[in-house]
Short mmCIF file of C-alpha atoms in Angstrom, two decimals:
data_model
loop_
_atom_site.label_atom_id
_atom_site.label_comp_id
_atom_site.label_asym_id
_atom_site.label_seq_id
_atom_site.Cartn_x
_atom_site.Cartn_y
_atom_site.Cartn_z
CA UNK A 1451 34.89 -5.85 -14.28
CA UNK A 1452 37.05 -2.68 -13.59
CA UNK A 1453 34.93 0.11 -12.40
CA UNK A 1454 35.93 4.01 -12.42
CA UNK A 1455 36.48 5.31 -8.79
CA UNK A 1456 33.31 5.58 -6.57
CA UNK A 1457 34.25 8.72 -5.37
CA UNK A 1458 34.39 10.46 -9.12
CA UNK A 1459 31.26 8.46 -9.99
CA UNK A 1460 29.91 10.20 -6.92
CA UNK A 1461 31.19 13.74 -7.43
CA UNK A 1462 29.88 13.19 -11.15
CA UNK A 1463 26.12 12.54 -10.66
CA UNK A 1464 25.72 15.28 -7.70
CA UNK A 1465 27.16 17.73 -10.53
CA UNK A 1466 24.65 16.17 -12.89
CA UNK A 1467 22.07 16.26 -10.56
CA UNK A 1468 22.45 19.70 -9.44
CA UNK A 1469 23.44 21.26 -12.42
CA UNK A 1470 26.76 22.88 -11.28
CA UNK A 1471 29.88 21.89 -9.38
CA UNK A 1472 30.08 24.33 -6.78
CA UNK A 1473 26.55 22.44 -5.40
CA UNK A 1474 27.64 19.32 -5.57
CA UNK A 1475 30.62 20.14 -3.60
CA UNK A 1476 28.61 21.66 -1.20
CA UNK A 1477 26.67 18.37 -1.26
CA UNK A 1478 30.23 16.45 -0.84
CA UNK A 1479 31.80 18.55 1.51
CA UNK A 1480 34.93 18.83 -0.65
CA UNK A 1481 35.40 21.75 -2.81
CA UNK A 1482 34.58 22.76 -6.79
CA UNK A 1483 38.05 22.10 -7.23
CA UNK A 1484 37.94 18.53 -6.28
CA UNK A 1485 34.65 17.83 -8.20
CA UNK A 1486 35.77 18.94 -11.36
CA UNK A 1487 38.81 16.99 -10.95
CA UNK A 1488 36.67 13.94 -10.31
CA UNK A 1489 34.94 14.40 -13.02
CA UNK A 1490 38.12 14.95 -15.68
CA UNK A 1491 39.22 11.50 -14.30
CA UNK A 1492 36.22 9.83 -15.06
CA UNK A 1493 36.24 11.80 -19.17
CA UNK A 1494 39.79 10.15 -18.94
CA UNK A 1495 38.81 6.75 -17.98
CA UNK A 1496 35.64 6.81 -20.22
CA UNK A 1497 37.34 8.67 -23.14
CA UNK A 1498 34.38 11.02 -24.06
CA UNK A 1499 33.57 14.38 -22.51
CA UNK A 1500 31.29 14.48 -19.83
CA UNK A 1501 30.11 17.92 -19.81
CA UNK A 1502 30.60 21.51 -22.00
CA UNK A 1503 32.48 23.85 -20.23
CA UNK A 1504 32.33 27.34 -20.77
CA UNK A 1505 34.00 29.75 -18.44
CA UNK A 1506 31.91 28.57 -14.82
CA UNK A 1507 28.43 27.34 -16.68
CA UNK A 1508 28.95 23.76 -17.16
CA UNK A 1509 25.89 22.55 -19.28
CA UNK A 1510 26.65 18.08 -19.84
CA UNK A 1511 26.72 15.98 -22.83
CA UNK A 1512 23.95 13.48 -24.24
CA UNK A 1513 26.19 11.17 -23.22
CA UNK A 1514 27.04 12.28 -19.89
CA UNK A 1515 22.73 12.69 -19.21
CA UNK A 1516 22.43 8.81 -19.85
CA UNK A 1517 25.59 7.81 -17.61
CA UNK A 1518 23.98 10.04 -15.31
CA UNK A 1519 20.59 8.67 -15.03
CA UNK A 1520 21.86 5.69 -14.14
CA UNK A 1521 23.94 6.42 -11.91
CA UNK A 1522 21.01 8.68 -9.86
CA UNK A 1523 18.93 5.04 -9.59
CA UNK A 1524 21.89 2.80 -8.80
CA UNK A 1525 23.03 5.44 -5.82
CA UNK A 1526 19.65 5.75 -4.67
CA UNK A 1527 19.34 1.80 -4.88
CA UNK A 1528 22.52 1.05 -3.03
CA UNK A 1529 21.37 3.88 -0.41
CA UNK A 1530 17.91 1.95 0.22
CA UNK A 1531 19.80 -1.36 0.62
CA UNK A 1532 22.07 -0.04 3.07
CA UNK A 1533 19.02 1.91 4.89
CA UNK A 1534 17.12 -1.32 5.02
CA UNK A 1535 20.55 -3.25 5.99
CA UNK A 1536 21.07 -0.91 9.27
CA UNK A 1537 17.39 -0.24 10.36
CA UNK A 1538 16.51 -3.85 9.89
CA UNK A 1539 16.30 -4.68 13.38
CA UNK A 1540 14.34 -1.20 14.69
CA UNK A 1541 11.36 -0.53 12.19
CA UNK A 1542 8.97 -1.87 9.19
CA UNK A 1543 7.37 -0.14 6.55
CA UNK A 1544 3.64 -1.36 5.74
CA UNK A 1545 2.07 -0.65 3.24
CA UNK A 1546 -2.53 -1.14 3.43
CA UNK A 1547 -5.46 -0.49 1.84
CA UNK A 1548 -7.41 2.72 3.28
CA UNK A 1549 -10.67 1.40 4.45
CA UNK A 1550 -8.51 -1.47 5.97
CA UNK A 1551 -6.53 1.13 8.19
CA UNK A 1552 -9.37 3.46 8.89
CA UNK A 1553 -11.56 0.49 10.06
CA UNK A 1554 -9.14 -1.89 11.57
CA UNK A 1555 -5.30 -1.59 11.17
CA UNK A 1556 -5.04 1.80 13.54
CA UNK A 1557 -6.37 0.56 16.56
CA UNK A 1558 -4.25 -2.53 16.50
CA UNK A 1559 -1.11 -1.13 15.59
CA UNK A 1560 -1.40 1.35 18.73
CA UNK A 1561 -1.59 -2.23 20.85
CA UNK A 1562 1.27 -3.50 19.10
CA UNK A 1563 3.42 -0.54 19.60
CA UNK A 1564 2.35 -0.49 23.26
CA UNK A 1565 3.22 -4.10 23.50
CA UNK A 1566 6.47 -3.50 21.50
CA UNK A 1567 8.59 -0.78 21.37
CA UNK A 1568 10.58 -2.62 18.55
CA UNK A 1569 10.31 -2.74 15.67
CA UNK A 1570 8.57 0.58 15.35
CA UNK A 1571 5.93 0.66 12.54
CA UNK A 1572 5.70 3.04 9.63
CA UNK A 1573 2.25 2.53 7.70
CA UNK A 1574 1.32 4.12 4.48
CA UNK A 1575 -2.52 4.10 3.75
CA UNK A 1576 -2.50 3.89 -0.32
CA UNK A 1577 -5.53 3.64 -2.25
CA UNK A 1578 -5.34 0.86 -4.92
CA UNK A 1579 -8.06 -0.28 -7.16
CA UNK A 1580 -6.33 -3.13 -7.64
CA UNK A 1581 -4.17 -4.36 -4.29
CA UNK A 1582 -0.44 -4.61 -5.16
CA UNK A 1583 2.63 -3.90 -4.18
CA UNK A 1584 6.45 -3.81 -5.97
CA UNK A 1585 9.17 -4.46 -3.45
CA UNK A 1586 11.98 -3.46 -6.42
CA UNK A 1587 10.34 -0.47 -6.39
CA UNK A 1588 8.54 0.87 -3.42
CA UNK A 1589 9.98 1.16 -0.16
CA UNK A 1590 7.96 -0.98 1.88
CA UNK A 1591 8.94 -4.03 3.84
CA UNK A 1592 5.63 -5.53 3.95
CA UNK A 1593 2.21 -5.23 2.64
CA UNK A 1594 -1.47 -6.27 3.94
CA UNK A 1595 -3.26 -6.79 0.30
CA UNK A 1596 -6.41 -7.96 -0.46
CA UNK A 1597 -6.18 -10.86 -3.21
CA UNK A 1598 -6.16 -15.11 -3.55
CA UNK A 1599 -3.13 -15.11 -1.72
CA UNK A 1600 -0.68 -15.08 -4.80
CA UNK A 1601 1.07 -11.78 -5.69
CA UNK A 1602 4.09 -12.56 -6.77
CA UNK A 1603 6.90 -15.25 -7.22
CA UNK A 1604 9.45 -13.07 -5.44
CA UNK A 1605 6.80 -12.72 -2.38
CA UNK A 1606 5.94 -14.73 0.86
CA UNK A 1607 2.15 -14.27 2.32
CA UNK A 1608 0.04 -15.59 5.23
CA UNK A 1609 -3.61 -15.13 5.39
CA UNK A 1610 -5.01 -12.78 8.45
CA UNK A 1611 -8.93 -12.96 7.27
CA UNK A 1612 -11.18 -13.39 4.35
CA UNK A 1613 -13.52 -11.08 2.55
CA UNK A 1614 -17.49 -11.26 3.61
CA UNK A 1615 -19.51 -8.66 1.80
CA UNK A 1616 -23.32 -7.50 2.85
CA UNK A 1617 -25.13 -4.79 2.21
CA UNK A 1618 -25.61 -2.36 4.95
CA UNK A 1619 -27.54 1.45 4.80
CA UNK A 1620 -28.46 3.81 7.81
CA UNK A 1621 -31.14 2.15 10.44
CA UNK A 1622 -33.63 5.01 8.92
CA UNK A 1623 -33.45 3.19 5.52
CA UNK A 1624 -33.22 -0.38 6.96
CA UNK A 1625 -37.03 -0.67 6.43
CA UNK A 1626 -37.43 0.70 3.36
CA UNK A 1627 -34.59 -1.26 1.65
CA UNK A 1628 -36.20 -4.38 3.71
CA UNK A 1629 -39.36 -4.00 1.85
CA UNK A 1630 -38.19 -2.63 -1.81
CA UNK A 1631 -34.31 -2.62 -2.10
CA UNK A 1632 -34.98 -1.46 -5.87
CA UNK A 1633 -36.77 1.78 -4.63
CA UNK A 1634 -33.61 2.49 -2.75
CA UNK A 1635 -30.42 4.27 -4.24
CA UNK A 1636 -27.57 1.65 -4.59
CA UNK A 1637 -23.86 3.16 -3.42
CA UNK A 1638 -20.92 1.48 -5.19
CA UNK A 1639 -17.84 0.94 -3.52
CA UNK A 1640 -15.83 1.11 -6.77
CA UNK A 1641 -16.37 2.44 -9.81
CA UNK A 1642 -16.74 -1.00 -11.85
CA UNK A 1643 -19.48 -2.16 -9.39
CA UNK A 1644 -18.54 -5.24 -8.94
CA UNK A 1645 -19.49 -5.71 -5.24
CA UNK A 1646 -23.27 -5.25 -5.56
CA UNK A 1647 -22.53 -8.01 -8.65
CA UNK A 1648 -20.63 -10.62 -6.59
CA UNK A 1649 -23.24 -10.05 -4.00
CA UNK A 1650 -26.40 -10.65 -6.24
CA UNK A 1651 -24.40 -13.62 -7.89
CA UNK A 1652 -23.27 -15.35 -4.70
CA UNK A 1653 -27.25 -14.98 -2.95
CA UNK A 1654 -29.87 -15.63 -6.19
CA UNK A 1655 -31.49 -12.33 -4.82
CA UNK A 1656 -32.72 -9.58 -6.65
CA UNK A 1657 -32.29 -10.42 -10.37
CA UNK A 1658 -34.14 -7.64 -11.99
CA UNK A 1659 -31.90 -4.98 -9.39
CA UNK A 1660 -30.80 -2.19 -11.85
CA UNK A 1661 -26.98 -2.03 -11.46
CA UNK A 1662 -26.05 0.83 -13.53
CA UNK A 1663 -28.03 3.39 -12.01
CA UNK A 1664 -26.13 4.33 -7.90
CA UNK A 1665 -24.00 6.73 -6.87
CA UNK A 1666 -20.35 5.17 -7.53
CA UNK A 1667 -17.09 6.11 -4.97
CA UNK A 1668 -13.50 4.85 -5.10
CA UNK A 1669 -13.46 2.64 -1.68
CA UNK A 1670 -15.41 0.77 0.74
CA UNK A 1671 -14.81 3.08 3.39
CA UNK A 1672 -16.41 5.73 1.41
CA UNK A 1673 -19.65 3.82 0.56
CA UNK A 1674 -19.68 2.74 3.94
CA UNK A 1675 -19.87 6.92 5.09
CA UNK A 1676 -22.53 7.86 2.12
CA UNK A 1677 -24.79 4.61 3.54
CA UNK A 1678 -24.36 5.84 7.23
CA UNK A 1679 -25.44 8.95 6.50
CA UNK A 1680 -28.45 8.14 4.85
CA UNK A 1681 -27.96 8.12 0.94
CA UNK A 1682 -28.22 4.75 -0.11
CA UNK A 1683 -27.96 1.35 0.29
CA UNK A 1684 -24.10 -0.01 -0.03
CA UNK A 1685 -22.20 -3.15 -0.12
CA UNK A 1686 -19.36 -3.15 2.78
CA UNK A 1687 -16.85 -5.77 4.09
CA UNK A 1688 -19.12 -7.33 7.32
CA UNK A 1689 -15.76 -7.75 9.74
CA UNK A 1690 -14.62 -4.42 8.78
CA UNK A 1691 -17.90 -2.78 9.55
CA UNK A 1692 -18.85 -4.90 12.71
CA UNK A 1693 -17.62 -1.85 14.76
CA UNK A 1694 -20.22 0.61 13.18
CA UNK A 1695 -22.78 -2.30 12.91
CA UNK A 1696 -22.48 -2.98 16.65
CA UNK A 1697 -22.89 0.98 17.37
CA UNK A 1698 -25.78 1.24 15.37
CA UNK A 1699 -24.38 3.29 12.84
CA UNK A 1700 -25.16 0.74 9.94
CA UNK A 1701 -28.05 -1.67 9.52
CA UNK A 1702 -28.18 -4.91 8.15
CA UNK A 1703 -31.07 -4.86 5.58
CA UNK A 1704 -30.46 -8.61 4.38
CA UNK A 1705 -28.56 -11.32 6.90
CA UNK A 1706 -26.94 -13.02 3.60
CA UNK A 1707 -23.12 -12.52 4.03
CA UNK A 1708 -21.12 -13.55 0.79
CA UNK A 1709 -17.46 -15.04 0.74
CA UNK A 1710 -15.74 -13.52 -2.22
CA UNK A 1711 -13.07 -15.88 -2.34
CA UNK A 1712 -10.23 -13.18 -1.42
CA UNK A 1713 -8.78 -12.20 1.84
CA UNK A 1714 -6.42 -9.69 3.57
CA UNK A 1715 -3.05 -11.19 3.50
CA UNK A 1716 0.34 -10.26 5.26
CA UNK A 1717 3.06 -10.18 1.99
CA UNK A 1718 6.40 -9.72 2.21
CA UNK A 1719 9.81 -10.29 -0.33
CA UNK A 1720 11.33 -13.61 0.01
CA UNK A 1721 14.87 -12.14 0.47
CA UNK A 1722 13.18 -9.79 3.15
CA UNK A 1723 16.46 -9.25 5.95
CA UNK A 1724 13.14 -8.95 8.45
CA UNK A 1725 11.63 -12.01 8.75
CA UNK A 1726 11.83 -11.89 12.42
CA UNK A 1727 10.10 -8.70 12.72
CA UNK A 1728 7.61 -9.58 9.90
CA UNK A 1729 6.73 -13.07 11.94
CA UNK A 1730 6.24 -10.96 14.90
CA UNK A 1731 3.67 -8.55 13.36
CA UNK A 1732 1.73 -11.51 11.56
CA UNK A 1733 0.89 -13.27 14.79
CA UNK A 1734 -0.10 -10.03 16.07
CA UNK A 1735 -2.28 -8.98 13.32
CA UNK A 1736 -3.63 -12.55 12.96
CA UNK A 1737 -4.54 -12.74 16.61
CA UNK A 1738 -6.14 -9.35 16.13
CA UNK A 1739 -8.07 -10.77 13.38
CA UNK A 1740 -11.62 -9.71 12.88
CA UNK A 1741 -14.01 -12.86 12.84
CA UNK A 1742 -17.70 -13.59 12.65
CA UNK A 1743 -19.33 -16.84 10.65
CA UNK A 1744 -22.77 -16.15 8.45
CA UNK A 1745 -24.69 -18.30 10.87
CA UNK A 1746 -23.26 -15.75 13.72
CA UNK A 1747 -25.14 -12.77 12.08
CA UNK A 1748 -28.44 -13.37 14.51
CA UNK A 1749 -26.92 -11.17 16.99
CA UNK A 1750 -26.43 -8.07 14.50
CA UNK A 1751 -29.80 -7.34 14.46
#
């Protein structure tokens, strides 16, 4: 298929983009001159008028607002490929869940960048109710998501550790919720509740527990602060929390540890140009791997 010259189709959007021509020049480094030029090539090779001139305020066409949307995402999409193309071999972009990071991702990724200089890399702690990621349209390279290990036909993933949930509260509560959990305040981790539920499912325990009474917060990590500081009894991930467990920061009120069937995974694109860097990472992380069995949970106390 013929295309219009990249260099008009350039000069075009810029103008688009910034509203005027003497911008987008500066933007180019070529002058107003040349842009509007550009741009009269491109009315001639489309046959339709791109923008309405009048004197120097340029103000563009219905027509020319849809050619230039269009051309703003495929400039920005050829950019990212050829960003990704040349820094392939130097850096990855990670995308995690916070209370992942906070409790476990930061200290290992200092290791690995003292072990590695190369590839350097970039996290981005995002909050997701739901753990996702879209490598079409999010600039990561890779991902550590909580799920069942499938999240996507276009995506790769390894597992690095599954999901163990227990409730935990301060050690000043630890006797009280031993002795009447239901006279203690429940925190939720998410607003839907649904960890104190998989956690009364999965154990038998506590059938009459009131569920929609509790304070209710967005993330693990945030239950996991409210319980150490003494409001409540929480649900948190046991190998994320064996760090504050250990410190005596959180109790363990009941020794029953739950699987919930998910785990963190490592995902990536299949078409990913960074599979070398990606493989390198994943047997870091998995080494790094937090681990404990239910029948280990005697030495917690």
């Amino acid at each position: 298929m013929t295309l219009p010259p990249l260099y008009a189709l350039r000069a075009f959007e810029a103008a688009a983009r910034l509203g005027s021509f003497s911008k987008a020049a500066i933007q180019l480094n070529v002058t107003p001159g040349a842009v509007s030029r550009h741009i009269r090539t491109l009315e001639a090779w489309f046959g339709c008028e791109l923008f309405v001139r009048s004197g120097p305020r340029i103000e563009i066409t219905p027509s020319g607002q849809g050619l230039a949307q269009q051309l703003t995402a495929g400039f920005q999409s050829l950019e990212h490929a050829c960003h990704a193309f040349r820094s392939s071999s130097h850096e990855l972009r990670l995308k995690a869940p916070s209370t992942l990071t906070m409790r476990w991702l930061l200290d290992v990724l200092r290791h690995f960048r003292e072990a590695h200089p190369t590839p350097v890399v970039e996290i981005s702690s995002v909050w997701m109710d739901t753990d996702s990621v879209s490598f079409g349209r999010e600039p990561y390279d890779c991902a550590i998501l909580l799920g069942n290990g499938h999240f996507g036909d276009d995506t790769d993933s390894r597992l690095l550790f599954q999901e163990w949930l227990i409730p935990v509260c301060s050690p000043a509560l630890l006797v009280q919720a031993q002795r009447d959990l239901s006279a203690c305040e429940l925190i939720h981790p998410s607003a839907d509740r649904r960890d104190w539920r998989r956690w009364l499912q999965r154990t038998g325990k506590f059938p009459a527990l009131n569920l929609a009474r509790g304070k209710v917060f967005d993330t693990l990590e945030q239950g996991s602060l409210a319980a150490m500081s003494g409001h409540g009894v929480s649900v948190a991930d046991l190998l994320l929390s064996l760090a504050a467990i250990q410190a005596g920061m959180l109790a363990l009120p009941f020794k029953d540890a739950v699987a919930t069937g998910e785990g963190y995974y490592l995902v990536w694109p299949k078409t990913s140009t960074r599979l070398r860097n990606i493989e390198l990472l994943y047997r870091w992380l998995k080494e790094a791997a937090p681990c404990v069995s239910s029948a280990d949970l005697n030495w917690l106390d």
